[in-house]
mmCIF file of C-alpha atoms and ligand atoms in Angstrom:
data_model
loop_
_atom_site.group_PDB
_atom_site.id
_atom_site.type_symbol
_atom_site.label_atom_id
_atom_site.label_comp_id
_atom_site.label_asym_id
_atom_site.label_seq_id
_atom_site.Cartn_x
_atom_site.Cartn_y
_atom_site.Cartn_z
ATOM 1 C CA MET A 1 81.000 112.550 86.077
ATOM 2 C CA GLN A 2 78.626 113.603 88.255
ATOM 3 C CA LEU A 3 79.445 113.540 91.895
ATOM 4 C CA ALA A 4 76.611 113.856 94.365
ATOM 5 C CA ILE A 5 78.685 116.369 96.934
ATOM 6 C CA ASP A 6 81.793 118.785 96.396
ATOM 7 C CA PRO A 7 84.776 117.036 96.332
ATOM 8 C CA ALA A 8 86.542 120.107 97.719
ATOM 9 C CA THR A 9 84.565 119.407 100.848
ATOM 10 C CA VAL A 10 86.382 116.272 101.386
ATOM 11 C CA LYS A 11 89.844 116.265 102.504
ATOM 12 C CA GLY A 12 92.556 114.474 100.563
ATOM 13 C CA PHE A 13 95.197 114.977 98.159
ATOM 14 C CA LEU A 14 93.810 114.177 94.513
ATOM 15 C CA ASP A 15 93.812 116.520 91.390
ATOM 16 C CA PRO A 16 90.861 117.143 89.721
ATOM 17 C CA ALA A 17 92.239 115.944 86.379
ATOM 18 C CA GLU A 18 93.640 112.660 88.028
ATOM 19 C CA ALA A 19 90.206 112.269 89.650
ATOM 20 C CA ARG A 20 88.456 112.472 86.510
ATOM 21 C CA ALA A 21 91.383 110.001 85.046
ATOM 22 C CA LEU A 22 90.392 107.773 87.664
ATOM 23 C CA HIS A 23 86.352 107.867 87.468
ATOM 24 C CA ASP A 24 86.432 106.988 83.725
ATOM 25 C CA ALA A 25 88.911 104.158 84.402
ATOM 26 C CA ALA A 26 86.411 102.897 86.991
ATOM 27 C CA LEU A 27 83.652 103.194 84.786
ATOM 28 C CA ALA A 28 85.074 101.065 82.099
ATOM 29 C CA ALA A 29 86.334 98.600 84.595
ATOM 30 C CA SER A 30 83.239 98.056 86.886
ATOM 31 C CA PRO A 31 81.408 95.623 84.697
ATOM 32 C CA ASN A 32 84.254 93.380 84.746
ATOM 33 C CA GLY A 33 84.635 92.502 88.585
ATOM 34 C CA PRO A 34 85.080 94.522 91.915
ATOM 35 C CA MET A 35 88.083 97.051 92.119
ATOM 36 C CA LEU A 36 89.981 97.778 95.428
ATOM 37 C CA GLU A 37 92.011 101.127 96.592
ATOM 38 C CA VAL A 38 94.702 100.868 98.782
ATOM 39 C CA GLY A 39 94.623 104.021 101.036
ATOM 40 C CA GLY A 40 91.293 105.518 101.172
ATOM 41 C CA TYR A 41 92.061 108.082 103.800
ATOM 42 C CA CYS A 42 88.901 110.269 103.956
ATOM 43 C CA GLY A 43 87.284 109.257 101.078
ATOM 44 C CA LEU A 44 88.073 111.372 98.127
ATOM 45 C CA SER A 45 89.331 108.741 96.002
ATOM 46 C CA ALA A 46 86.503 106.800 96.864
ATOM 47 C CA LEU A 47 84.192 109.299 95.999
ATOM 48 C CA HIS A 48 85.240 109.191 92.437
ATOM 49 C CA ILE A 49 85.760 105.708 92.034
ATOM 50 C CA GLY A 50 82.401 104.957 93.531
ATOM 51 C CA THR A 51 80.515 107.280 92.008
ATOM 52 C CA ALA A 52 81.775 105.204 88.744
ATOM 53 C CA ALA A 53 80.978 102.015 90.479
ATOM 54 C CA LYS A 54 77.137 103.189 91.105
ATOM 55 C CA ALA A 55 76.570 104.447 87.654
ATOM 56 C CA ALA A 56 78.058 100.681 86.156
ATOM 57 C CA GLY A 57 76.805 98.182 88.343
ATOM 58 C CA GLY A 58 80.147 97.903 90.136
ATOM 59 C CA LEU A 59 81.793 97.419 93.592
ATOM 60 C CA LEU A 60 84.865 99.003 95.131
ATOM 61 C CA TYR A 61 86.503 98.054 98.414
ATOM 62 C CA SER A 62 88.318 100.661 99.864
ATOM 63 C CA LEU A 63 90.988 99.226 102.129
ATOM 64 C CA ASP A 64 93.081 101.365 104.679
ATOM 65 C CA HIS A 65 94.149 101.124 108.210
ATOM 66 C CA HIS A 66 92.497 104.635 108.641
ATOM 67 C CA ARG A 67 95.496 105.676 111.064
ATOM 68 C CA GLY A 68 97.520 107.747 108.548
ATOM 69 C CA SER A 69 100.458 107.269 106.756
ATOM 70 C CA GLU A 70 103.940 108.221 107.716
ATOM 71 C CA GLU A 71 103.315 111.846 106.134
ATOM 72 C CA ASN A 72 100.150 112.170 108.291
ATOM 73 C CA GLN A 73 101.408 111.891 111.553
ATOM 74 C CA PRO A 74 102.082 114.415 113.669
ATOM 75 C CA GLY A 75 104.946 116.867 113.293
ATOM 76 C CA TRP A 76 104.932 115.720 109.457
ATOM 77 C CA GLU A 77 104.448 117.681 106.435
ATOM 78 C CA TRP A 78 100.800 116.043 105.838
ATOM 79 C CA HIS A 79 99.862 116.199 109.479
ATOM 80 C CA ASP A 80 95.902 117.472 109.824
ATOM 81 C CA PRO A 81 94.834 118.127 113.639
ATOM 82 C CA GLU A 82 91.536 117.435 112.647
ATOM 83 C CA LEU A 83 91.546 113.569 112.275
ATOM 84 C CA TRP A 84 93.357 112.885 115.468
ATOM 85 C CA ASP A 85 91.625 110.963 117.776
ATOM 86 C CA PRO A 86 92.892 111.824 121.566
ATOM 87 C CA GLN A 87 91.060 108.923 123.017
ATOM 88 C CA ALA A 88 93.142 106.379 120.881
ATOM 89 C CA GLY A 89 96.139 108.764 120.905
ATOM 90 C CA ALA A 90 96.189 108.028 116.774
ATOM 91 C CA LEU A 91 95.115 109.614 113.680
ATOM 92 C CA ASP A 92 91.770 108.482 112.517
ATOM 93 C CA THR A 93 90.224 108.732 109.364
ATOM 94 C CA LEU A 94 87.539 106.328 108.925
ATOM 95 C CA PRO A 95 84.711 108.358 110.517
ATOM 96 C CA HIS A 96 85.465 111.012 107.706
ATOM 97 C CA PHE A 97 85.445 108.264 105.350
ATOM 98 C CA ARG A 98 82.244 106.815 106.127
ATOM 99 C CA ARG A 99 80.423 110.261 106.336
ATOM 100 C CA THR A 100 81.929 111.102 102.668
ATOM 101 C CA ILE A 101 80.523 107.353 101.272
ATOM 102 C CA ARG A 102 77.305 108.126 103.444
ATOM 103 C CA GLN A 103 76.503 111.892 102.180
ATOM 104 C CA ALA A 104 77.556 110.616 98.478
ATOM 105 C CA GLY A 105 74.799 108.200 99.065
ATOM 106 C CA LEU A 106 77.253 105.094 97.924
ATOM 107 C CA GLU A 107 76.948 102.816 101.105
ATOM 108 C CA GLU A 108 75.975 99.958 98.502
ATOM 109 C CA HIS A 109 79.012 100.287 95.855
ATOM 110 C CA VAL A 110 81.924 101.370 98.193
ATOM 111 C CA VAL A 111 83.238 98.585 101.097
ATOM 112 C CA ALA A 112 85.446 99.533 103.752
ATOM 113 C CA LEU A 113 87.990 96.975 104.463
ATOM 114 C CA VAL A 114 89.781 98.712 107.771
ATOM 115 C CA GLY A 115 93.193 96.976 108.466
ATOM 116 C CA ARG A 116 96.831 96.721 107.043
ATOM 117 C CA SER A 117 97.323 96.392 103.477
ATOM 118 C CA ASP A 118 99.835 93.241 104.061
ATOM 119 C CA VAL A 119 97.270 91.590 106.548
ATOM 120 C CA VAL A 120 94.397 91.965 104.059
ATOM 121 C CA ALA A 121 96.139 90.833 101.267
ATOM 122 C CA ARG A 122 97.310 87.155 103.081
ATOM 123 C CA HIS A 123 94.409 85.480 102.322
ATOM 124 C CA TRP A 124 92.538 87.723 99.190
ATOM 125 C CA ALA A 125 91.857 85.664 96.327
ATOM 126 C CA THR A 126 89.165 87.614 94.271
ATOM 127 C CA PRO A 127 90.650 88.926 90.897
ATOM 128 C CA LEU A 128 90.066 92.997 90.529
ATOM 129 C CA ALA A 129 89.269 94.411 87.543
ATOM 130 C CA LEU A 130 90.878 97.974 88.950
ATOM 131 C CA LEU A 131 93.501 98.158 91.563
ATOM 132 C CA PHE A 132 94.251 101.922 92.790
ATOM 133 C CA ILE A 133 97.621 102.049 94.536
ATOM 134 C CA ASP A 134 97.645 104.779 96.741
ATOM 135 C CA GLY A 135 98.815 104.148 100.209
ATOM 136 C CA GLY A 136 102.124 104.402 102.642
ATOM 137 C CA HIS A 137 105.003 106.315 100.672
ATOM 138 C CA THR A 138 107.717 104.744 102.208
ATOM 139 C CA MET A 139 109.624 102.161 100.363
ATOM 140 C CA ALA A 140 108.468 99.046 102.795
ATOM 141 C CA ALA A 141 104.696 100.184 102.315
ATOM 142 C CA ALA A 142 104.924 100.490 98.771
ATOM 143 C CA LEU A 143 106.588 97.729 97.651
ATOM 144 C CA ALA A 144 104.111 95.573 100.387
ATOM 145 C CA ASP A 145 100.859 97.230 98.089
ATOM 146 C CA TRP A 146 102.734 95.919 95.034
ATOM 147 C CA ARG A 147 103.361 92.631 96.281
ATOM 148 C CA GLY A 148 100.241 91.847 97.939
ATOM 149 C CA TRP A 149 97.806 93.021 95.510
ATOM 150 C CA SER A 150 99.364 93.307 91.944
ATOM 151 C CA PRO A 151 99.094 89.572 91.263
ATOM 152 C CA HIS A 152 95.195 89.698 91.875
ATOM 153 C CA VAL A 153 94.963 92.436 88.988
ATOM 154 C CA MET A 154 92.906 90.178 86.348
ATOM 155 C CA PRO A 155 94.066 90.276 82.791
ATOM 156 C CA GLY A 156 93.107 93.226 80.955
ATOM 157 C CA GLY A 157 92.297 95.044 84.228
ATOM 158 C CA THR A 158 93.938 98.079 85.316
ATOM 159 C CA LEU A 159 96.416 99.110 87.737
ATOM 160 C CA ALA A 160 96.514 102.600 88.884
ATOM 161 C CA ILE A 161 98.864 104.259 90.826
ATOM 162 C CA HIS A 162 99.401 107.621 92.543
ATOM 163 C CA ASP A 163 101.912 109.803 93.333
ATOM 164 C CA VAL A 164 104.373 108.821 90.523
ATOM 165 C CA PHE A 165 107.107 111.529 90.637
ATOM 166 C CA PRO A 166 110.197 110.723 87.826
ATOM 167 C CA ASP A 167 111.757 113.258 89.139
ATOM 168 C CA PRO A 168 112.557 112.967 92.731
ATOM 169 C CA ALA A 169 112.251 116.437 93.376
ATOM 170 C CA ASP A 170 108.669 116.336 92.782
ATOM 171 C CA GLY A 171 108.213 113.848 95.759
ATOM 172 C CA GLY A 172 108.934 111.048 97.457
ATOM 173 C CA ARG A 173 110.109 107.756 95.294
ATOM 174 C CA PRO A 174 108.616 104.854 96.379
ATOM 175 C CA PRO A 175 105.392 105.191 93.776
ATOM 176 C CA TYR A 176 107.873 105.934 91.307
ATOM 177 C CA GLU A 177 109.303 102.349 91.790
ATOM 178 C CA VAL A 178 106.281 100.318 92.434
ATOM 179 C CA TYR A 179 105.619 102.200 88.536
ATOM 180 C CA ALA A 180 109.008 100.834 87.582
ATOM 181 C CA ARG A 181 108.309 97.485 88.759
ATOM 182 C CA ALA A 182 104.879 97.080 87.142
ATOM 183 C CA LEU A 183 106.623 98.009 83.912
ATOM 184 C CA ALA A 184 109.840 95.645 83.961
ATOM 185 C CA SER A 185 107.759 92.728 84.999
ATOM 186 C CA GLY A 186 106.636 92.881 81.549
ATOM 187 C CA LEU A 187 103.014 92.129 82.844
ATOM 188 C CA PHE A 188 101.712 95.622 82.500
ATOM 189 C CA GLU A 189 101.761 98.121 80.097
ATOM 190 C CA GLU A 190 100.902 101.856 80.360
ATOM 191 C CA THR A 191 97.883 103.312 78.939
ATOM 192 C CA ALA A 192 97.999 106.823 80.387
ATOM 193 C CA ALA A 193 99.708 109.506 82.313
ATOM 194 C CA VAL A 194 97.701 112.425 84.067
ATOM 195 C CA ARG A 195 99.725 114.239 86.250
ATOM 196 C CA SER A 196 101.228 112.091 89.005
ATOM 197 C CA LEU A 197 98.872 109.170 87.942
ATOM 198 C CA ARG A 198 99.713 106.422 86.138
ATOM 199 C CA LEU A 199 97.287 104.221 84.308
ATOM 200 C CA LEU A 200 98.407 100.418 83.345
ATOM 201 C CA ARG A 201 96.879 97.611 81.871
ATOM 202 C CA ARG A 202 97.206 94.179 83.152
ATOM 203 C CA LEU A 203 98.192 91.905 79.891
HETATM 204 MG MG1 MG B 301 97.881 109.870 96.904
#
């Protein structure tokens, strides 16, 4: 995996081993169709998935409202004051995302979709070769991502879920609930687990 920029310079929450697993899954999926991630933030995961897309002639849609998840808001654990837009009175991660993608030379391989996950999903109709769910961690947000996007994973396609913690002491529960629902649906089988990343295959 040869990245055009140092991932340590990009804000985000992605372990290097998880990043490599995502990259490799994206490399395999790219020839089969477009990929979509929910939760772009400042472009760290898009850097890895997009680099694979570039190598394999693929495309990543990176969806985010770019106003930060609940845990990114002022006063919360994962708030970063550098992302605050005083004019909007809100977080704005989009300029950071765009800079990452531009600096990495990925503008032809990563397309930003700016909006709420459920709103963008409403009229989506394109089968996805890979779906990466890494959005909001409230139960409502996680389930909306599951309901809105998982039906679009093509047979044989990959569903990747971040921040899956079987032990609630390690982190919030909603991504685990999405993972559990995916397995319980009978439509997905697990193919890999790398730290908090789970990779599943659509049957
Ligand atoms: Mg995450």
